CSV table of N, CA and C in Angstrom, one decimal:
chain,number,residue,atom,x,y,z
A,1,MET,N,13.9,2.0,-9.2
A,1,MET,CA,12.5,2.0,-8.7
A,1,MET,C,11.7,0.7,-9.1
A,2,THR,N,11.2,0.2,-8.1
A,2,THR,CA,10.4,-1.1,-8.3
A,2,THR,C,9.0,-0.9,-7.8
A,3,THR,N,8.0,-1.5,-8.5
A,3,THR,CA,6.6,-1.5,-8.1
A,3,THR,C,6.1,-2.9,-8.0
A,4,THR,N,5.3,-3.1,-6.9
A,4,THR,CA,4.6,-4.4,-6.8
A,4,THR,C,3.3,-4.2,-6.2
A,5,TYR,N,2.5,-5.2,-6.3
A,5,TYR,CA,1.1,-5.1,-5.6
A,5,TYR,C,1.1,-6.2,-4.5
A,6,VAL,N,0.6,-5.8,-3.4
A,6,VAL,CA,0.5,-6.7,-2.2
A,6,VAL,C,-1.0,-6.8,-1.7
A,7,ASN,N,-1.3,-7.9,-1.1
A,7,ASN,CA,-2.6,-8.0,-0.4
A,7,ASN,C,-2.4,-7.8,1.0
A,8,TRP,N,-3.0,-6.7,1.6
A,8,TRP,CA,-3.0,-6.4,3.0
A,8,TRP,C,-4.4,-6.7,3.4
A,9,GLY,N,-4.5,-7.8,4.1
A,9,GLY,CA,-5.9,-8.2,4.5
A,9,GLY,C,-6.7,-8.5,3.3
A,10,GLU,N,-7.8,-7.8,3.1
A,10,GLU,CA,-8.6,-8.0,1.9
A,10,GLU,C,-8.3,-6.9,0.9
A,11,SER,N,-7.3,-6.1,1.1
A,11,SER,CA,-7.0,-4.9,0.2
A,11,SER,C,-5.8,-5.2,-0.7
A,12,LYS,N,-6.0,-4.7,-1.9
A,12,LYS,CA,-4.9,-4.7,-2.9
A,12,LYS,C,-4.2,-3.3,-2.8
A,13,VAL,N,-2.9,-3.3,-2.6
A,13,VAL,CA,-2.2,-2.0,-2.4
A,13,VAL,C,-1.0,-2.0,-3.3
A,14,LYS,N,-0.7,-0.9,-3.9
A,14,LYS,CA,0.4,-0.7,-4.8
A,14,LYS,C,1.6,-0.1,-4.0
A,15,LEU,N,2.7,-0.7,-4.0
A,15,LEU,CA,4.0,-0.3,-3.4
A,15,LEU,C,5.0,0.0,-4.4
A,16,THR,N,5.6,1.2,-4.3
A,16,THR,CA,6.7,1.6,-5.2
A,16,THR,C,7.9,2.1,-4.3
A,17,TRP,N,9.0,1.5,-4.5
A,17,TRP,CA,10.3,1.7,-3.8
A,17,TRP,C,11.0,2.9,-4.5
A,18,HIS,N,11.4,3.9,-3.8
A,18,HIS,CA,12.2,5.0,-4.3
A,18,HIS,C,13.5,5.1,-3.5
A,19,ALA,N,14.7,4.8,-4.0
A,19,ALA,CA,15.9,5.0,-3.4
A,19,ALA,C,16.2,6.5,-3.5
A,20,ASN,N,16.0,7.2,-2.4
A,20,ASN,CA,16.1,8.7,-2.4
A,20,ASN,C,16.4,9.2,-1.0
A,21,GLN,N,17.4,10.0,-0.8
A,21,GLN,CA,17.6,10.5,0.5
A,21,GLN,C,16.8,11.7,0.9
A,22,THR,N,16.1,12.3,0.0
A,22,THR,CA,15.2,13.4,0.3
A,22,THR,C,13.9,12.8,0.6
A,23,LEU,N,13.4,13.1,1.9
A,23,LEU,CA,12.3,12.3,2.4
A,23,LEU,C,10.9,13.1,2.0
A,24,PRO,N,9.8,12.4,1.9
A,24,PRO,CA,8.6,13.0,1.6
A,24,PRO,C,8.1,13.9,2.8
A,25,SER,N,7.0,14.7,2.6
A,25,SER,CA,6.5,15.5,3.6
A,25,SER,C,6.2,14.7,4.9
A,26,ARG,N,6.5,15.2,6.0
A,26,ARG,CA,6.4,14.5,7.3
A,26,ARG,C,5.0,14.0,7.6
A,27,ASN,N,4.0,14.8,7.2
A,27,ASN,CA,2.6,14.4,7.5
A,27,ASN,C,2.1,13.3,6.7
A,28,LEU,N,2.8,12.9,5.7
A,28,LEU,CA,2.4,11.7,4.9
A,28,LEU,C,3.2,10.5,5.2
A,29,ILE,N,4.2,10.6,6.1
A,29,ILE,CA,4.9,9.4,6.5
A,29,ILE,C,4.1,8.7,7.6
A,30,THR,N,3.8,7.4,7.3
A,30,THR,CA,3.1,6.6,8.2
A,30,THR,C,3.9,5.7,9.1
A,31,SER,N,5.0,5.3,8.6
A,31,SER,CA,5.9,4.4,9.4
A,31,SER,C,7.4,4.6,8.9
A,32,VAL,N,8.3,4.1,9.8
A,32,VAL,CA,9.7,4.2,9.6
A,32,VAL,C,10.3,2.8,9.9
A,33,HIS,N,11.2,2.3,9.1
A,33,HIS,CA,11.9,1.0,9.2
A,33,HIS,C,13.3,1.2,9.0
A,34,GLY,N,14.1,0.1,9.3
A,34,GLY,CA,15.5,0.2,8.9
A,34,GLY,C,16.3,-1.1,9.0
A,35,TYR,N,17.3,-1.2,8.3
A,35,TYR,CA,18.3,-2.3,8.4
A,35,TYR,C,19.5,-1.8,9.3
A,36,CYS,N,19.7,-2.6,10.3
A,36,CYS,CA,20.7,-2.3,11.3
A,36,CYS,C,21.9,-3.3,11.3
A,37,PHE,N,23.1,-2.8,11.2
A,37,PHE,CA,24.3,-3.7,11.0
A,37,PHE,C,25.3,-3.4,12.2
A,38,HIS,N,25.8,-4.7,12.6
A,38,HIS,CA,26.8,-4.7,13.7
A,38,HIS,C,27.8,-5.7,13.2
A,39,GLU,N,29.1,-5.3,13.0
A,39,GLU,CA,30.2,-6.1,12.6
A,39,GLU,C,29.8,-6.9,11.4
A,40,GLU,N,29.3,-6.2,10.4
A,40,GLU,CA,28.9,-6.7,9.0
A,40,GLU,C,27.8,-7.7,9.0
A,41,LYS,N,27.1,-7.8,10.2
A,41,LYS,CA,25.9,-8.7,10.2
A,41,LYS,C,24.6,-7.8,10.4
A,42,LEU,N,23.5,-8.3,9.9
A,42,LEU,CA,22.2,-7.7,10.0
A,42,LEU,C,21.5,-8.2,11.2
A,43,MET,N,20.9,-7.2,11.9
A,43,MET,CA,20.1,-7.5,13.1
A,43,MET,C,18.6,-7.7,12.7
A,44,LEU,N,18.0,-8.7,13.1
A,44,LEU,CA,16.6,-9.0,13.0
A,44,LEU,C,16.1,-9.1,14.4
A,45,VAL,N,14.8,-8.7,14.6
A,45,VAL,CA,14.1,-8.9,15.9
A,45,VAL,C,12.9,-9.8,15.7
A,46,ASN,N,12.6,-10.6,16.7
A,46,ASN,CA,11.5,-11.5,16.7
A,46,ASN,C,10.4,-10.8,17.4
A,47,LEU,N,9.4,-10.3,16.6
A,47,LEU,CA,8.3,-9.5,17.1
A,47,LEU,C,7.1,-10.4,17.5
A,48,ASN,N,6.5,-10.0,18.6
A,48,ASN,CA,5.4,-10.9,19.2
A,48,ASN,C,4.3,-11.3,18.2
A,49,GLN,N,4.0,-10.3,17.3
A,49,GLN,CA,2.8,-10.6,16.4
A,49,GLN,C,3.2,-10.9,15.0
A,50,ARG,N,4.5,-10.7,14.6
A,50,ARG,CA,4.9,-10.8,13.2
A,50,ARG,C,6.0,-11.8,12.9
A,51,GLY,N,6.7,-12.3,13.9
A,51,GLY,CA,7.9,-13.1,13.7
A,51,GLY,C,9.1,-12.2,13.4
A,52,TRP,N,10.1,-12.8,12.7
A,52,TRP,CA,11.4,-12.1,12.5
A,52,TRP,C,11.2,-10.9,11.5
A,53,ASP,N,11.8,-9.8,11.8
A,53,ASP,CA,11.6,-8.6,11.0
A,53,ASP,C,12.7,-7.6,11.3
A,54,ILE,N,12.7,-6.6,10.6
A,54,ILE,CA,13.6,-5.5,10.8
A,54,ILE,C,12.9,-4.5,11.8
A,55,PRO,N,13.6,-3.8,12.6
A,55,PRO,CA,13.0,-2.8,13.5
A,55,PRO,C,12.2,-1.7,12.6
A,56,GLY,N,11.1,-1.3,13.3
A,56,GLY,CA,10.3,-0.2,12.6
A,56,GLY,C,9.0,-0.1,13.3
A,57,GLY,N,8.3,1.0,13.0
A,57,GLY,CA,7.0,1.2,13.5
A,57,GLY,C,6.4,2.5,13.0
A,58,HIS,N,5.3,2.9,13.7
A,58,HIS,CA,4.6,4.1,13.4
A,58,HIS,C,5.2,5.3,14.0
A,59,ILE,N,5.2,6.3,13.2
A,59,ILE,CA,5.8,7.6,13.7
A,59,ILE,C,4.8,8.3,14.6
A,60,GLU,N,5.3,8.8,15.7
A,60,GLU,CA,4.5,9.5,16.7
A,60,GLU,C,4.4,11.0,16.4
A,61,GLN,N,3.4,11.7,16.9
A,61,GLN,CA,3.0,13.1,16.5
A,61,GLN,C,4.3,14.0,16.4
A,62,ASP,N,5.1,14.0,17.5
A,62,ASP,CA,6.1,15.1,17.6
A,62,ASP,C,7.5,14.5,17.2
A,63,GLU,N,7.6,13.4,16.5
A,63,GLU,CA,8.8,12.8,16.1
A,63,GLU,C,9.2,13.2,14.7
A,64,THR,N,10.5,13.3,14.5
A,64,THR,CA,11.0,13.3,13.1
A,64,THR,C,11.1,11.8,12.6
A,65,PRO,N,11.2,11.5,11.4
A,65,PRO,CA,11.3,10.1,10.9
A,65,PRO,C,12.6,9.5,11.6
A,66,GLU,N,13.7,10.2,11.6
A,66,GLU,CA,14.9,9.6,12.2
A,66,GLU,C,14.7,9.3,13.7
A,67,GLU,N,14.1,10.2,14.4
A,67,GLU,CA,13.8,10.0,15.8
A,67,GLU,C,13.0,8.8,16.0
A,68,CYS,N,12.0,8.6,15.2
A,68,CYS,CA,11.1,7.4,15.2
A,68,CYS,C,11.9,6.2,15.0
A,69,PHE,N,12.8,6.2,14.0
A,69,PHE,CA,13.5,4.9,13.7
A,69,PHE,C,14.5,4.6,14.9
A,70,LYS,N,15.1,5.6,15.5
A,70,LYS,CA,16.0,5.4,16.6
A,70,LYS,C,15.2,4.9,17.8
A,71,ARG,N,14.1,5.4,18.1
A,71,ARG,CA,13.2,4.9,19.1
A,71,ARG,C,12.9,3.4,19.0
A,72,GLU,N,12.4,3.1,17.7
A,72,GLU,CA,11.9,1.7,17.4
A,72,GLU,C,13.1,0.8,17.5
A,73,ALA,N,14.3,1.2,17.0
A,73,ALA,CA,15.5,0.3,17.1
A,73,ALA,C,15.9,0.0,18.5
A,74,MET,N,15.7,1.0,19.4
A,74,MET,CA,16.0,0.8,20.8
A,74,MET,C,15.0,0.0,21.5
A,75,GLU,N,13.7,0.3,21.2
A,75,GLU,CA,12.6,-0.5,21.8
A,75,GLU,C,12.7,-2.0,21.4
A,76,GLU,N,12.9,-2.2,20.1
A,76,GLU,CA,12.8,-3.6,19.6
A,76,GLU,C,14.1,-4.3,19.6
A,77,GLY,N,15.3,-3.6,19.5
A,77,GLY,CA,16.5,-4.3,19.3
A,77,GLY,C,17.6,-3.9,20.4
A,78,TYR,N,17.2,-2.9,21.2
A,78,TYR,CA,18.2,-2.4,22.3
A,78,TYR,C,19.5,-2.0,21.7
A,79,ILE,N,19.4,-1.2,20.6
A,79,ILE,CA,20.6,-0.7,20.0
A,79,ILE,C,20.5,0.8,19.8
A,80,GLU,N,21.7,1.4,19.5
A,80,GLU,CA,21.8,2.8,19.2
A,80,GLU,C,22.8,2.9,18.1
A,81,GLY,N,22.8,3.9,17.2
A,81,GLY,CA,23.7,4.1,16.2
A,81,GLY,C,23.4,5.2,15.3
A,82,ARG,N,24.3,5.4,14.3
A,82,ARG,CA,24.2,6.3,13.3
A,82,ARG,C,23.3,5.9,12.2
A,83,CYS,N,22.4,6.8,11.7
A,83,CYS,CA,21.3,6.5,10.7
A,83,CYS,C,21.6,7.3,9.4
A,84,TYR,N,21.2,6.6,8.4
A,84,TYR,CA,21.4,7.2,7.0
A,84,TYR,C,20.1,6.9,6.3
A,85,PRO,N,19.4,7.9,5.7
A,85,PRO,CA,18.2,7.6,4.9
A,85,PRO,C,18.5,6.9,3.7
A,86,LEU,N,17.7,5.9,3.4
A,86,LEU,CA,17.9,5.0,2.1
A,86,LEU,C,16.8,5.4,1.0
A,87,GLY,N,15.6,5.7,1.5
A,87,GLY,CA,14.5,6.0,0.6
A,87,GLY,C,13.2,5.7,1.2
A,88,TYR,N,12.2,5.5,0.4
A,88,TYR,CA,10.8,5.3,0.9
A,88,TYR,C,10.0,4.4,-0.1
A,89,ILE,N,9.0,3.8,0.5
A,89,ILE,CA,8.0,3.1,-0.3
A,89,ILE,C,6.8,4.0,-0.4
A,90,ILE,N,6.3,4.2,-1.6
A,90,ILE,CA,5.0,4.9,-1.7
A,90,ILE,C,3.9,3.8,-1.5
A,91,VAL,N,3.1,4.0,-0.6
A,91,VAL,CA,2.0,3.1,-0.3
A,91,VAL,C,0.7,3.7,-0.9
A,92,ASP,N,0.3,3.2,-2.1
A,92,ASP,CA,-0.8,3.8,-2.9
A,92,ASP,C,-2.0,3.0,-2.8
A,93,HIS,N,-3.1,3.5,-2.2
A,93,HIS,CA,-4.4,2.9,-2.0
A,93,HIS,C,-5.4,3.3,-3.1
A,94,SER,N,-4.9,4.0,-4.2
A,94,SER,CA,-5.8,4.5,-5.2
A,94,SER,C,-6.5,3.4,-5.9
A,95,GLU,N,-6.0,2.2,-6.0
A,95,GLU,CA,-6.7,1.1,-6.7
A,95,GLU,C,-7.3,0.1,-5.6
A,96,ASN,N,-7.2,0.5,-4.4
A,96,ASN,CA,-7.8,-0.3,-3.3
A,96,ASN,C,-9.3,0.0,-3.1
A,97,THR,N,-10.1,-0.9,-3.5
A,97,THR,CA,-11.6,-0.7,-3.4
A,97,THR,C,-12.0,-0.6,-2.0
A,98,LYS,N,-11.2,-1.1,-0.9
A,98,LYS,CA,-11.6,-1.0,0.4
A,98,LYS,C,-11.2,0.3,1.1
A,99,TRP,N,-10.4,1.0,0.5
A,99,TRP,CA,-10.0,2.3,1.1
A,99,TRP,C,-11.1,3.4,0.9
A,100,ASP,N,-11.2,4.2,2.0
A,100,ASP,CA,-12.1,5.4,1.9
A,100,ASP,C,-11.6,6.4,2.9
A,101,GLU,N,-12.2,7.6,2.9
A,101,GLU,CA,-11.7,8.7,3.6
A,101,GLU,C,-11.6,8.4,5.1
A,102,SER,N,-12.3,7.4,5.6
A,102,SER,CA,-12.3,7.1,7.1
A,102,SER,C,-11.1,6.1,7.4
A,103,SER,N,-10.4,5.6,6.4
A,103,SER,CA,-9.3,4.7,6.6
A,103,SER,C,-8.3,5.3,7.5
A,104,PRO,N,-7.6,4.6,8.3
A,104,PRO,CA,-6.5,5.1,9.2
A,104,PRO,C,-5.3,5.6,8.5
A,105,TYR,N,-5.1,5.3,7.2
A,105,TYR,CA,-4.0,5.7,6.5
A,105,TYR,C,-4.4,6.6,5.3
A,106,PRO,N,-3.5,7.5,4.9
A,106,PRO,CA,-3.8,8.3,3.7
A,106,PRO,C,-3.9,7.5,2.5
A,107,GLU,N,-4.6,8.0,1.5
A,107,GLU,CA,-4.7,7.3,0.2
A,107,GLU,C,-3.3,7.0,-0.4
A,108,ILE,N,-2.4,8.0,-0.2
A,108,ILE,CA,-1.0,7.8,-0.7
A,108,ILE,C,-0.2,8.2,0.5
A,109,GLY,N,0.5,7.3,1.0
A,109,GLY,CA,1.4,7.5,2.2
A,109,GLY,C,2.8,6.9,1.9
A,110,TYR,N,3.6,7.1,3.0
A,110,TYR,CA,5.0,6.7,2.7
A,110,TYR,C,5.6,6.0,3.9
A,111,GLN,N,6.4,4.9,3.6
A,111,GLN,CA,7.2,4.3,4.6
A,111,GLN,C,8.7,4.5,4.3
A,112,VAL,N,9.3,5.2,5.3
A,112,VAL,CA,10.6,5.6,5.2
A,112,VAL,C,11.6,4.5,5.7
A,113,PHE,N,12.8,4.3,5.0
A,113,PHE,CA,13.7,3.3,5.4
A,113,PHE,C,15.1,4.0,5.6
A,114,TYR,N,15.7,3.5,6.7
A,114,TYR,CA,17.1,3.9,7.0
A,114,TYR,C,18.0,2.7,7.1
A,115,ARG,N,19.3,3.1,7.1
A,115,ARG,CA,20.4,2.1,7.4
A,115,ARG,C,21.0,2.6,8.8
A,116,MET,N,21.2,1.7,9.7
A,116,MET,CA,21.8,2.1,11.0
A,116,MET,C,23.1,1.3,11.1
A,117,ASP,N,24.2,2.0,11.4
A,117,ASP,CA,25.4,1.4,11.8
A,117,ASP,C,25.4,1.4,13.3
A,118,ILE,N,25.3,0.2,14.0
A,118,ILE,CA,25.1,0.1,15.4
A,118,ILE,C,26.4,0.6,16.1
A,119,GLU,N,26.3,1.5,17.1
A,119,GLU,CA,27.4,2.0,17.8
A,119,GLU,C,27.4,1.5,19.2
A,120,GLN,N,26.1,1.3,19.7
A,120,GLN,CA,26.0,0.7,21.1
A,120,GLN,C,25.0,-0.4,21.1
A,121,LEU,N,25.4,-1.5,21.6
A,121,LEU,CA,24.6,-2.7,21.7
A,121,LEU,C,24.3,-2.9,23.2
A,122,HIS,N,23.1,-2.7,23.6
A,122,HIS,CA,22.7,-2.8,25.0
A,122,HIS,C,22.2,-4.2,25.3
A,123,PRO,N,22.2,-4.6,26.5
A,123,PRO,CA,21.6,-5.9,26.9
A,123,PRO,C,20.2,-6.0,26.4
A,124,PHE,N,19.8,-7.1,25.8
A,124,PHE,CA,18.5,-7.3,25.3
A,124,PHE,C,17.6,-7.7,26.5
A,125,GLU,N,16.5,-6.9,26.7
A,125,GLU,CA,15.6,-7.1,27.8
A,125,GLU,C,14.2,-7.5,27.5
A,126,ALA,N,13.8,-7.5,26.2
A,126,ALA,CA,12.5,-8.0,25.7
A,126,ALA,C,11.3,-7.3,26.6
A,127,LYS,N,11.4,-6.0,26.8
A,127,LYS,CA,10.3,-5.3,27.6
A,127,LYS,C,9.2,-4.8,26.7
A,128,PHE,N,9.5,-4.8,25.4
A,128,PHE,CA,8.5,-4.1,24.5
A,128,PHE,C,7.9,-5.2,23.6
A,129,GLU,N,7.8,-5.0,22.3
A,129,GLU,CA,7.1,-6.0,21.4
A,129,GLU,C,8.0,-7.0,20.8
A,130,SER,N,9.3,-7.1,21.1
A,130,SER,CA,10.1,-8.1,20.6
A,130,SER,C,10.6,-9.0,21.8
A,131,PHE,N,10.8,-10.2,21.4
A,131,PHE,CA,11.3,-11.2,22.5
A,131,PHE,C,12.6,-11.8,22.2
A,132,GLN,N,13.2,-11.4,21.1
A,132,GLN,CA,14.5,-12.0,20.7
A,132,GLN,C,15.2,-11.1,19.6
A,133,ARG,N,16.5,-11.1,19.6
A,133,ARG,CA,17.2,-10.5,18.5
A,133,ARG,C,18.3,-11.4,18.0
A,134,VAL,N,18.7,-11.3,16.8
A,134,VAL,CA,19.8,-12.1,16.2
A,134,VAL,C,20.5,-11.3,15.2
A,135,PHE,N,21.8,-11.7,15.0
A,135,PHE,CA,22.7,-11.0,14.0
A,135,PHE,C,23.0,-12.1,13.0
A,136,ILE,N,22.7,-11.8,11.7
A,136,ILE,CA,22.9,-12.8,10.7
A,136,ILE,C,23.7,-12.3,9.5
A,137,LYS,N,24.2,-13.2,8.7
A,137,LYS,CA,24.8,-12.8,7.5
A,137,LYS,C,23.6,-12.5,6.6
A,138,THR,N,23.7,-11.5,5.7
A,138,THR,CA,22.6,-11.1,4.9
A,138,THR,C,22.0,-12.1,4.0
A,139,ASP,N,22.9,-13.1,3.6
A,139,ASP,CA,22.4,-14.1,2.7
A,139,ASP,C,21.6,-15.2,3.4
A,140,GLU,N,21.4,-15.1,4.8
A,140,GLU,CA,20.6,-16.0,5.5
A,140,GLU,C,19.2,-15.5,5.9
A,141,ILE,N,18.9,-14.3,5.4
A,141,ILE,CA,17.7,-13.7,5.7
A,141,ILE,C,16.4,-14.5,5.5
A,142,THR,N,16.4,-15.3,4.4
A,142,THR,CA,15.2,-16.1,4.1
A,142,THR,C,15.0,-17.2,5.0
A,143,ASN,N,16.0,-17.5,5.8
A,143,ASN,CA,15.9,-18.6,6.8
A,143,ASN,C,15.1,-18.0,8.1
A,144,TYR,N,14.9,-16.7,8.1
A,144,TYR,CA,14.3,-16.1,9.3
A,144,TYR,C,13.0,-15.3,8.9
A,145,TYR,N,13.1,-14.5,7.9
A,145,TYR,CA,12.1,-13.5,7.5
A,145,TYR,C,11.0,-14.3,6.6
A,146,GLN,N,9.9,-14.5,7.1
A,146,GLN,CA,8.8,-15.2,6.3
A,146,GLN,C,8.2,-14.1,5.3
A,147,GLY,N,8.1,-14.6,4.1
A,147,GLY,CA,7.5,-13.7,3.1
A,147,GLY,C,8.5,-12.7,2.4
A,148,TRP,N,9.8,-13.0,2.7
A,148,TRP,CA,10.8,-12.1,2.1
A,148,TRP,C,10.7,-12.3,0.5
A,149,HIS,N,10.8,-11.2,-0.1
A,149,HIS,CA,10.7,-11.2,-1.6
A,149,HIS,C,11.6,-10.2,-2.2
A,150,GLU,N,11.7,-10.1,-3.5
A,150,GLU,CA,12.6,-9.2,-4.3
A,150,GLU,C,12.4,-7.8,-3.9
A,151,PHE,N,11.3,-7.4,-3.5
A,151,PHE,CA,11.0,-6.0,-3.1
A,151,PHE,C,11.9,-5.7,-1.8
A,152,HIS,N,11.8,-6.6,-0.8
A,152,HIS,CA,12.7,-6.4,0.4
A,152,HIS,C,14.1,-6.4,0.0
A,153,GLN,N,14.5,-7.4,-0.9
A,153,GLN,CA,15.9,-7.5,-1.2
A,153,GLN,C,16.5,-6.2,-1.9
A,154,GLU,N,15.6,-5.6,-2.7
A,154,GLU,CA,16.1,-4.3,-3.3
A,154,GLU,C,16.4,-3.3,-2.3
A,155,ILE,N,15.6,-3.2,-1.3
A,155,ILE,CA,15.9,-2.2,-0.2
A,155,ILE,C,17.1,-2.6,0.6
A,156,LEU,N,17.3,-3.9,0.9
A,156,LEU,CA,18.5,-4.4,1.5
A,156,LEU,C,19.7,-4.1,0.7
A,157,ASN,N,19.6,-4.3,-0.6
A,157,ASN,CA,20.8,-4.0,-1.5
A,157,ASN,C,21.1,-2.6,-1.4
A,158,CYS,N,20.1,-1.7,-1.3
A,158,CYS,CA,20.4,-0.3,-1.2
A,158,CYS,C,21.1,0.0,0.1
A,159,ALA,N,20.7,-0.6,1.2
A,159,ALA,CA,21.4,-0.5,2.5
A,159,ALA,C,22.9,-0.9,2.4
A,160,LEU,N,23.1,-2.0,1.7
A,160,LEU,CA,24.5,-2.5,1.6
A,160,LEU,C,25.3,-1.6,0.6
A,161,THR,N,24.7,-1.1,-0.4
A,161,THR,CA,25.4,-0.2,-1.3
A,161,THR,C,25.7,1.1,-0.6
A,162,ASN,N,24.8,1.6,0.2
A,162,ASN,CA,25.1,2.8,0.9
A,162,ASN,C,26.2,2.7,1.9
A,163,LYS,N,26.5,1.6,2.5
A,163,LYS,CA,27.6,1.4,3.4
A,163,LYS,C,28.9,1.7,2.6
A,164,LYS,N,29.0,1.2,1.4
A,164,LYS,CA,30.1,1.3,0.6
A,164,LYS,C,30.4,2.9,0.3
A,165,ARG,N,29.3,3.5,0.1
A,165,ARG,CA,29.4,5.0,-0.2
A,165,ARG,C,29.8,5.8,1.0
A,166,MET,N,29.4,5.3,2.2
A,166,MET,CA,29.7,6.1,3.5
A,166,MET,C,31.1,5.9,3.9
A,167,VAL,N,31.8,4.9,3.6
A,167,VAL,CA,33.1,4.6,4.1
A,167,VAL,C,34.1,5.5,3.4
């Protein structure tokens, strides 16, 4: 378990990573993300507003977390595959002086993370919010992902470790 503080806009937010395959309550999950692998390489997508990132996004009303991740992976990376839950980040706004009851996110919310082993690689069409995808060795991630830090690395390490457990 790792905890860090980040500045999101003008807000200070506490993030805590929990490697745990038991997911939090669905109504508190705000977004779902994942590390996708094809032939031992990690897929990144170049998103229109954020640059290189892993697939993910906000969960829709009638989706399960896994359905959300599969949808986001298809929309952003044009891939399909088998998913395994890795854990979640607790997004804690309790020390955020800018948060109030009218904020779009709960005071304590969760971002769920998966590992996907890609089984179908579709032609990349760039119809949604990404305009490029790339498959890289995991040690090349800092060449692409701006702002990569130890917190992200811990989650990636969890994805890599889980692969060894699934084989």
